[in-house]
Amino acid sequence: MLAWQTTLSLSRRLAATVRRTSARLLSADVEPRMPPCDFEPLPFEGMPRDKVKAVRSTNLSPAVFSYYKEPLYAYQGHKQWLFDSEGKRYLDLFAGIVTVGVGHCHPKVVQATKRQIDKLWHTTNIYWHSTLHEYAERLVALLPEDLNVVYMCNSGSEANDLAMLMARLHTGAFDIISLRNAYHGMSPYTMGVTALGNWTHQLPNGFGCHQTVNPDVYRGPWGGSKCRESICQVADRICSCSPGECVASDKYVEQLDDMMKHSMPKKIAGFMAEYIQGVGGTVHLPKGFLPDAYELVRQRGGVCIADEVQTGFGRVGTHFWGFQQAGVKPDIVVLAKSIANGFPMGAVVTNATIAKSLTGALHFNTYGGNPIGCAAAIAVLDVIEEEKLQERCRTVGDYFMRKLLELRDEYAVIGDVRGTGLMLGMEMVDDQETRKPMAPQRVNALWDDTKDLGILVGKGGLYGSTFRIKPPMCITEEDVDFAIAVFRKALNRL
Ligand SMILES: Cc1ncc(COP(=O)(O)O)c(C=O)c1O
């Protein structure tokens, strides 16, 4: 390193230390006070905790893993609150993995479900029943006009499987591209488009699946200070892009183009991506990437699949769907998780031409379009509208982001804060300068502490070092203040 570079690096470190010290001095260390809640959980009835432990270790697949050193034994849920078997209350900032969108046991969803249970639990889609058709009509009204054909199924993996199948049948081509760091499911087909080493089994799979460089403007080779459609930008990367320009995004698109030129046939089946990667640790793609990527894919005859399993239903705040914020119109949209607030359900929505591809042979699933699931899903749409939950994601999400950015200014172990609406992530590092991912033991110590102090967050990313904050969309600013006080206390202890 040259002498002037050493001096520059030292002065940057000094400036960062001064900034952090003054931020710490300005911030008040508030003892976390959980906002009140007038809901009383029922007395616990269920298997004793030690019996659960025994059954889990003996009779459940060893692949089923538990969060936390002292696993949470959940019993009851109410809005943004989760109660454990001992009646302890937690602020649930992970929503059953981004699934309980409108809040635990939302009365309107509960009532709609109960009403349906009393009438008809199940019949397959070979018979006509009302809720399936009511829901299809409601759902397509929220999507671009020609995306008006729905196939309902049971889960996100199944929906992505189906989307891949349709892309292949429709185009007559086979190859599908996804992004490194993506998670699209664990079924045999989707394993090929999921691209995270710790989710990869040692067996041949993923024929015809290719991954391009992930446009991660924090950890990837390129990134600047204005790449994301958000108030959360990378702290220490600078750029001089003019409005409408994003050089980092262009570089990642060049990589996609290069990969296609080197590894792909002239005709491809499609491209699948989330606009903000969920399991991958809330990696928020730079604006401009998806429009350019979609163009390249379409030049090769491929269809573009938006995985909205986590980003859908208002969570990104500015729009109802993530792809709208990204400025693209997909050919196939995949939905699951918060679609029915936790009732197992998924859906694939596409246009009439692509949908026809599935008619070359019989195609069927038993539970897709189940009457109870559809009743729950209709109520979810009502609640989002009536309680203006998309708007709440924007306002409370903005508030949350600003508070997390303040934390990043205070603590050198917070490398990046990212996301939009109530789809947020906070990446932990050894040090902001090196960006070395925080060691798992330290992340886990912090994580366990936040749980003991009363909040539940997820973890994700290749190194498991990003806290994932994706709460039920009904949380309040008071809840955010509590969560921030918990993070601050846990960080101070660390
Ligand atoms: C973006 C995304 N797509 C697909 C899936 C798979 O959904 P499921 O677990 O319902 O199969 C997930 C699950 O976490 C996901 O986050």
Short mmCIF file of N, CA and C in Angstrom, two decimals, residues 138-197:
data_model
loop_
_atom_site.label_atom_id
_atom_site.label_comp_id
_atom_site.label_asym_id
_atom_site.label_seq_id
_atom_site.Cartn_x
_atom_site.Cartn_y
_atom_site.Cartn_z
N ARG A 138 -60.65 -12.07 -7.98
CA ARG A 138 -60.07 -11.00 -7.16
C ARG A 138 -58.57 -10.84 -7.44
N LEU A 139 -57.89 -11.99 -7.54
CA LEU A 139 -56.43 -11.95 -7.68
C LEU A 139 -56.00 -11.32 -9.01
N VAL A 140 -56.64 -11.76 -10.10
CA VAL A 140 -56.17 -11.25 -11.39
C VAL A 140 -56.46 -9.75 -11.54
N ALA A 141 -57.45 -9.25 -10.79
CA ALA A 141 -57.74 -7.81 -10.86
C ALA A 141 -56.58 -6.99 -10.29
N LEU A 142 -55.70 -7.64 -9.54
CA LEU A 142 -54.57 -6.92 -8.94
C LEU A 142 -53.30 -7.03 -9.78
N LEU A 143 -53.40 -7.75 -10.89
CA LEU A 143 -52.22 -7.98 -11.72
C LEU A 143 -52.37 -7.31 -13.08
N PRO A 144 -51.27 -7.16 -13.83
CA PRO A 144 -51.41 -6.58 -15.17
C PRO A 144 -52.45 -7.33 -16.00
N GLU A 145 -53.09 -6.59 -16.90
CA GLU A 145 -54.32 -7.07 -17.53
C GLU A 145 -54.23 -8.47 -18.14
N ASP A 146 -53.12 -8.73 -18.88
CA ASP A 146 -53.11 -10.03 -19.56
C ASP A 146 -52.64 -11.18 -18.65
N LEU A 147 -52.18 -10.86 -17.45
CA LEU A 147 -51.86 -11.94 -16.51
C LEU A 147 -53.15 -12.31 -15.79
N ASN A 148 -53.95 -13.10 -16.46
CA ASN A 148 -55.31 -13.30 -15.95
C ASN A 148 -55.72 -14.77 -15.84
N VAL A 149 -54.71 -15.66 -15.85
CA VAL A 149 -55.03 -17.08 -15.72
C VAL A 149 -54.28 -17.65 -14.51
N VAL A 150 -55.03 -18.28 -13.60
CA VAL A 150 -54.43 -18.72 -12.33
C VAL A 150 -54.44 -20.24 -12.24
N TYR A 151 -53.34 -20.80 -11.75
CA TYR A 151 -53.34 -22.22 -11.37
C TYR A 151 -53.00 -22.27 -9.89
N MET A 152 -53.88 -22.82 -9.09
CA MET A 152 -53.63 -22.83 -7.64
C MET A 152 -53.03 -24.14 -7.18
N CYS A 153 -52.14 -24.03 -6.21
CA CYS A 153 -51.47 -25.23 -5.72
C CYS A 153 -51.19 -25.07 -4.23
N ASN A 154 -50.22 -25.82 -3.70
CA ASN A 154 -50.08 -25.92 -2.24
C ASN A 154 -48.97 -25.11 -1.61
N SER A 155 -47.95 -24.78 -2.36
CA SER A 155 -46.77 -24.16 -1.74
C SER A 155 -45.98 -23.37 -2.76
N GLY A 156 -44.99 -22.66 -2.27
CA GLY A 156 -44.13 -21.86 -3.15
C GLY A 156 -43.30 -22.74 -4.05
N SER A 157 -42.79 -23.84 -3.49
CA SER A 157 -41.96 -24.74 -4.31
C SER A 157 -42.79 -25.32 -5.45
N GLU A 158 -44.00 -25.74 -5.11
CA GLU A 158 -44.84 -26.34 -6.15
C GLU A 158 -45.19 -25.30 -7.22
N ALA A 159 -45.43 -24.08 -6.78
CA ALA A 159 -45.78 -23.03 -7.74
C ALA A 159 -44.57 -22.73 -8.65
N ASN A 160 -43.38 -22.69 -8.06
CA ASN A 160 -42.20 -22.44 -8.90
C ASN A 160 -41.93 -23.60 -9.85
N ASP A 161 -42.14 -24.83 -9.35
CA ASP A 161 -42.03 -26.01 -10.22
C ASP A 161 -42.90 -25.86 -11.45
N LEU A 162 -44.13 -25.47 -11.16
CA LEU A 162 -45.12 -25.34 -12.22
C LEU A 162 -44.74 -24.22 -13.20
N ALA A 163 -44.21 -23.14 -12.65
CA ALA A 163 -43.79 -22.03 -13.50
C ALA A 163 -42.66 -22.47 -14.43
N MET A 164 -41.73 -23.26 -13.88
CA MET A 164 -40.62 -23.76 -14.71
C MET A 164 -41.15 -24.70 -15.79
N LEU A 165 -42.09 -25.55 -15.38
CA LEU A 165 -42.67 -26.49 -16.34
C LEU A 165 -43.37 -25.74 -17.47
N MET A 166 -44.16 -24.73 -17.10
CA MET A 166 -44.88 -23.96 -18.12
C MET A 166 -43.90 -23.25 -19.05
N ALA A 167 -42.84 -22.68 -18.45
CA ALA A 167 -41.85 -21.96 -19.28
C ALA A 167 -41.24 -22.93 -20.30
N ARG A 168 -40.94 -24.14 -19.84
CA ARG A 168 -40.31 -25.11 -20.74
C ARG A 168 -41.29 -25.60 -21.81
N LEU A 169 -42.51 -25.90 -21.38
CA LEU A 169 -43.49 -26.41 -22.35
C LEU A 169 -43.86 -25.32 -23.37
N HIS A 170 -44.01 -24.10 -22.88
CA HIS A 170 -44.44 -23.01 -23.76
C HIS A 170 -43.36 -22.69 -24.80
N THR A 171 -42.10 -22.64 -24.36
CA THR A 171 -41.04 -22.22 -25.29
C THR A 171 -40.50 -23.38 -26.11
N GLY A 172 -40.68 -24.59 -25.60
CA GLY A 172 -40.05 -25.74 -26.26
C GLY A 172 -38.55 -25.74 -26.00
N ALA A 173 -38.09 -24.89 -25.12
CA ALA A 173 -36.67 -24.85 -24.76
C ALA A 173 -36.53 -25.33 -23.31
N PHE A 174 -35.29 -25.48 -22.86
CA PHE A 174 -35.11 -26.14 -21.57
C PHE A 174 -34.39 -25.27 -20.52
N ASP A 175 -33.47 -24.44 -21.00
CA ASP A 175 -32.58 -23.78 -20.04
C ASP A 175 -33.27 -22.64 -19.29
N ILE A 176 -32.99 -22.60 -17.98
CA ILE A 176 -33.58 -21.56 -17.13
C ILE A 176 -32.47 -20.90 -16.32
N ILE A 177 -32.55 -19.60 -16.23
CA ILE A 177 -31.52 -18.84 -15.50
C ILE A 177 -32.11 -18.34 -14.19
N SER A 178 -31.29 -18.37 -13.15
CA SER A 178 -31.67 -17.69 -11.90
C SER A 178 -30.44 -16.94 -11.40
N LEU A 179 -30.57 -16.34 -10.25
CA LEU A 179 -29.45 -15.57 -9.70
C LEU A 179 -28.72 -16.37 -8.64
N ARG A 180 -27.44 -16.25 -8.56
CA ARG A 180 -26.74 -16.83 -7.41
C ARG A 180 -27.32 -16.20 -6.15
N ASN A 181 -27.36 -16.96 -5.09
CA ASN A 181 -27.90 -16.49 -3.82
C ASN A 181 -29.43 -16.54 -3.77
N ALA A 182 -30.03 -17.13 -4.84
CA ALA A 182 -31.50 -17.20 -4.85
C ALA A 182 -31.98 -18.41 -4.06
N TYR A 183 -33.20 -18.28 -3.53
CA TYR A 183 -33.90 -19.44 -2.97
C TYR A 183 -35.29 -19.48 -3.60
N HIS A 184 -35.58 -20.56 -4.31
CA HIS A 184 -36.89 -20.68 -4.94
C HIS A 184 -37.60 -21.96 -4.51
N GLY A 185 -37.04 -22.70 -3.55
CA GLY A 185 -37.69 -23.91 -3.07
C GLY A 185 -36.74 -25.08 -3.06
N MET A 186 -37.25 -26.20 -2.54
CA MET A 186 -36.39 -27.38 -2.38
C MET A 186 -36.97 -28.62 -3.06
N SER A 187 -37.90 -28.44 -3.97
CA SER A 187 -38.40 -29.58 -4.74
C SER A 187 -37.32 -29.93 -5.77
N PRO A 188 -37.39 -31.13 -6.33
CA PRO A 188 -36.32 -31.50 -7.28
C PRO A 188 -36.11 -30.49 -8.41
N TYR A 189 -37.19 -29.93 -8.96
CA TYR A 189 -37.03 -28.94 -10.03
C TYR A 189 -36.41 -27.64 -9.50
N THR A 190 -36.96 -27.14 -8.38
CA THR A 190 -36.51 -25.81 -7.92
C THR A 190 -35.12 -25.84 -7.29
N MET A 191 -34.67 -27.04 -6.87
CA MET A 191 -33.30 -27.13 -6.37
C MET A 191 -32.31 -26.59 -7.41
N GLY A 192 -32.68 -26.71 -8.66
CA GLY A 192 -31.79 -26.24 -9.72
C GLY A 192 -31.70 -24.73 -9.83
N VAL A 193 -32.74 -24.04 -9.42
CA VAL A 193 -32.70 -22.58 -9.51
C VAL A 193 -32.34 -21.94 -8.16
N THR A 194 -32.45 -22.73 -7.09
CA THR A 194 -31.96 -22.26 -5.79
C THR A 194 -30.44 -22.32 -5.85
N ALA A 195 -29.78 -21.28 -5.39
CA ALA A 195 -28.32 -21.23 -5.56
C ALA A 195 -27.62 -20.72 -4.30
N LEU A 196 -27.78 -21.49 -3.25
CA LEU A 196 -27.10 -21.17 -1.98
C LEU A 196 -26.46 -22.48 -1.51
N GLY A 197 -25.16 -22.47 -1.31
CA GLY A 197 -24.41 -23.71 -1.03
C GLY A 197 -24.99 -24.51 0.12
#
